[in-house]
Coordinates of C-alpha atoms and ligand atoms in Angstrom, one line a residue:
X26 CA 146.9 94.2 134.6
X27 CA 150.5 94.8 135.9
X28 CA 151.6 98.4 135.6
X29 CA 154.8 100.2 136.7
X30 CA 155.1 104.0 136.9
X31 CA 158.5 105.5 136.0
X32 CA 159.5 109.1 136.4
X33 CA 161.8 111.4 138.4
X34 CA 161.0 112.3 142.0
X35 CA 158.1 114.8 142.1
X36 CA 156.8 113.7 138.7
X37 CA 153.5 112.6 140.3
X38 CA 153.9 108.8 140.4
X39 CA 152.4 108.6 143.9
X40 CA 149.3 110.6 143.0
X41 CA 148.8 108.7 139.7
X42 CA 149.3 105.3 141.3
X43 CA 146.7 106.0 144.0
X44 CA 144.2 107.1 141.4
X45 CA 144.8 104.1 139.1
X46 CA 144.5 101.8 142.1
X47 CA 141.1 103.3 142.9
X48 CA 139.7 103.4 139.3
X49 CA 141.0 100.0 138.1
X50 CA 141.0 98.2 141.5
X51 CA 144.8 97.6 141.4
X52 CA 147.0 96.8 144.4
X53 CA 149.2 99.8 144.9
X54 CA 152.8 99.2 145.9
X55 CA 155.0 102.2 146.7
X56 CA 158.5 101.1 147.6
X57 CA 159.2 104.6 149.0
X58 CA 156.2 104.3 151.4
X59 CA 157.3 100.8 152.5
X60 CA 160.8 102.0 153.2
X61 CA 159.6 105.1 155.1
X62 CA 157.4 102.8 157.3
X63 CA 160.4 100.7 157.9
X64 CA 162.6 103.5 159.0
X65 CA 160.1 104.6 161.6
X66 CA 161.2 101.5 163.5
X67 CA 164.2 101.5 165.7
X68 CA 166.2 98.6 164.2
X69 CA 169.6 98.1 162.7
X70 CA 168.0 97.6 159.3
X71 CA 166.0 100.9 159.6
X72 CA 169.2 102.8 160.6
X73 CA 170.9 101.4 157.5
X74 CA 168.1 102.3 155.2
X75 CA 167.7 105.8 156.6
X76 CA 171.4 106.6 155.8
X77 CA 170.7 106.1 152.1
X78 CA 167.3 107.7 152.0
X79 CA 168.4 110.9 153.9
X80 CA 171.2 111.3 151.4
X81 CA 168.8 110.9 148.5
X82 CA 170.5 107.8 147.3
X83 CA 168.8 104.5 146.2
X84 CA 168.9 101.7 148.8
X85 CA 170.7 98.5 147.7
X86 CA 168.8 96.1 145.5
X87 CA 168.4 93.2 148.0
X88 CA 166.4 95.4 150.5
X89 CA 163.8 96.4 147.9
X90 CA 163.6 93.4 145.6
X91 CA 162.9 91.0 148.5
X92 CA 160.0 93.2 149.8
X93 CA 158.6 93.6 146.3
X94 CA 158.6 89.9 145.7
X95 CA 156.9 89.1 149.0
X96 CA 154.3 91.8 148.5
X97 CA 153.4 90.8 144.9
X98 CA 153.3 87.1 145.6
X99 CA 150.2 85.7 143.9
X100 CA 148.9 89.2 142.9
X101 CA 147.8 89.7 139.3
X102 CA 146.5 93.3 139.3
X103 CA 148.8 96.0 140.6
X104 CA 150.5 99.3 140.0
X105 CA 154.1 99.9 141.1
X106 CA 155.1 103.3 142.3
X107 CA 158.9 103.7 142.5
X108 CA 160.0 100.3 141.3
X109 CA 162.0 99.5 139.3
X110 CA 164.4 102.4 139.6
X111 CA 167.7 100.9 138.4
X112 CA 168.7 98.5 135.7
X113 CA 169.1 95.5 138.1
X114 CA 165.6 96.1 139.5
X115 CA 164.3 96.4 136.0
X116 CA 165.8 93.0 135.1
X117 CA 164.1 91.5 138.2
X118 CA 160.7 92.5 136.8
X119 CA 161.1 89.7 134.2
X120 CA 159.7 87.4 136.8
X121 CA 156.6 89.6 137.3
X122 CA 155.9 90.0 133.5
X123 CA 154.8 93.7 133.5
X124 CA 152.1 94.6 130.9
X125 CA 152.7 98.3 130.8
X126 CA 155.3 100.8 131.9
X127 CA 154.2 104.5 132.1
X128 CA 156.9 107.1 132.1
X129 CA 155.9 110.5 133.4
X130 CA 158.2 113.1 131.8
X131 CA 158.7 116.3 133.7
X132 CA 161.6 118.8 133.2
X133 CA 164.0 119.3 136.2
X134 CA 163.1 123.0 136.8
X135 CA 159.4 122.0 137.4
X136 CA 160.5 119.1 139.7
X137 CA 162.6 121.3 142.0
X138 CA 159.6 123.7 142.5
X139 CA 157.1 120.8 143.0
X140 CA 159.2 118.9 145.5
X141 CA 159.8 121.9 147.7
X142 CA 156.0 122.6 147.9
X143 CA 155.1 119.0 148.9
X144 CA 153.7 118.4 152.4
X145 CA 152.4 115.4 154.2
X146 CA 150.6 114.8 157.6
X147 CA 152.6 113.8 160.6
X148 CA 151.5 110.2 160.2
X149 CA 152.7 110.2 156.6
X150 CA 149.4 109.0 155.4
X151 CA 147.9 112.0 153.6
X152 CA 149.8 114.0 151.0
X153 CA 149.3 117.6 149.9
X154 CA 150.9 120.2 147.7
X155 CA 150.8 123.9 148.4
X156 CA 149.7 124.7 144.9
X157 CA 148.0 121.6 143.4
X158 CA 146.4 120.0 146.5
X159 CA 146.4 122.5 149.3
X160 CA 144.8 121.5 152.6
X161 CA 141.6 123.4 153.5
X162 CA 143.3 125.0 156.6
X163 CA 146.9 125.9 155.8
X164 CA 149.4 123.7 157.5
X165 CA 146.8 121.2 158.9
X166 CA 145.8 117.8 157.6
X167 CA 142.1 117.8 156.4
X168 CA 141.7 114.2 157.5
X169 CA 143.6 113.6 160.8
X170 CA 144.1 117.2 161.7
X171 CA 147.8 116.7 162.4
X172 CA 150.4 119.3 161.4
X173 CA 151.7 119.2 157.8
X174 CA 155.4 118.7 157.4
X175 CA 157.9 118.4 154.6
X176 CA 159.6 115.1 153.8
X177 CA 163.2 115.1 155.0
X178 CA 164.4 114.3 151.5
X179 CA 162.4 117.1 150.0
X180 CA 164.9 119.8 151.0
X181 CA 166.9 121.5 148.2
X182 CA 170.2 119.8 148.8
X183 CA 168.8 116.3 148.9
X184 CA 166.5 117.1 145.9
X185 CA 169.6 117.9 143.8
X186 CA 171.1 114.5 144.7
X187 CA 167.9 112.6 144.0
X188 CA 167.7 114.2 140.6
X189 CA 171.3 113.3 139.9
X190 CA 170.7 109.7 141.0
X191 CA 167.6 109.6 138.8
X192 CA 169.4 110.8 135.7
X193 CA 172.2 108.3 136.3
X194 CA 170.4 105.2 137.5
X195 CA 166.7 105.4 136.5
X196 CA 167.0 106.9 133.0
X197 CA 168.6 103.7 131.6
X198 CA 165.5 101.9 132.9
X199 CA 163.4 103.9 130.5
X200 CA 165.5 102.7 127.6
X201 CA 165.2 99.2 128.9
X202 CA 161.4 99.2 128.7
X203 CA 161.5 101.0 125.4
X204 CA 163.4 98.1 124.0
X205 CA 160.8 95.7 125.5
X206 CA 158.1 97.8 123.7
X207 CA 155.9 98.2 126.7
X208 CA 156.8 101.8 127.6
X209 CA 154.4 104.7 127.1
X210 CA 155.6 108.3 127.7
X211 CA 153.2 110.9 129.1
X212 CA 153.8 114.6 129.6
X213 CA 153.8 114.9 133.4
X214 CA 154.2 118.7 133.4
X215 CA 150.5 119.8 133.3
X216 CA 148.1 119.9 136.3
X217 CA 147.8 116.4 137.9
X218 CA 144.1 116.2 136.8
X219 CA 145.2 116.5 133.1
X220 CA 148.1 114.1 133.5
X221 CA 145.7 111.5 135.1
X222 CA 143.3 111.8 132.1
X223 CA 146.2 111.0 129.7
X224 CA 147.3 108.1 131.8
X225 CA 143.8 106.7 132.0
X226 CA 143.5 106.9 128.2
X227 CA 146.6 104.9 127.8
X228 CA 145.5 102.2 130.3
X229 CA 142.1 102.0 128.7
X230 CA 143.7 101.6 125.3
X231 CA 145.7 98.8 126.7
X232 CA 142.6 97.1 128.1
X233 CA 140.8 97.3 124.7
Ligands
AMP317 P1 160.0 107.8 146.8 O1 159.0 107.9 147.9 O2 159.6 106.9 145.7 O3 160.5 109.1 146.3 O4 161.3 107.1 147.5 C1 162.0 107.7 148.5 C2 163.4 107.0 148.7 O5 163.2 105.6 148.9 C3 164.3 107.1 147.5 O6 165.0 108.3 147.4 C4 165.2 105.9 147.7 O7 166.2 106.2 148.7 C5 164.3 104.9 148.3 N1 163.7 104.0 147.3 C6 162.4 104.0 146.9 N2 162.1 103.1 145.9 C7 163.4 102.5 145.7 C8 163.8 101.5 144.8 N3 163.0 100.9 143.9 N4 165.1 101.2 144.8 C9 166.0 101.8 145.6 N5 165.6 102.7 146.5 C10 164.3 103.1 146.5

């Protein structure tokens, strides 16, 4: 079972990927998380990657494709969160033979609100949302008790750029998988619990 999740920033790909990974025992690959781990290091590569990410732009293909290939080597059950995100990356998935691509559709107005209310712990391991998944104690991670912070690229100016990039570069990917007849569109606007129910139904249908 090889699934990719497509959708704009803030559409809930990360949350859905984590849940799918747990329910269906799939390896969860988030290119955003891999890149954020990479930029914590003080290397020339990390400085280069950070420039793109802080501006809300996509990093060049060769950085991502190579990592994805290495991570997926010999794996047969996985869910991809944040890859592919542009047409060249989509073409590279020919080699992985994806079974199902789930597109989470959410209008821009909802995304702007959602992204501004996202928080994560200082280690970047645990995610929260001020409305959907608030921590028990405001501003403090339930698990490691560190302070909750906002992702650098979740500020209004960068959010605007990320949405622009999404419409320009990622939307053609939706059409690409539509033509391949493996795309299923899900309304990502309701509460994440409802969205997950709909996603699970689609995955189960596929497994039947
Ligand atoms: P995400 O956590 O998925 O929102 O990704 C955060 C940032 O990482 C994006 O805004 C891009 O700069 C970069 N990124 C993540 N996945 C990709 C990808 N597949 N191709 C290019 N850049 C990516």
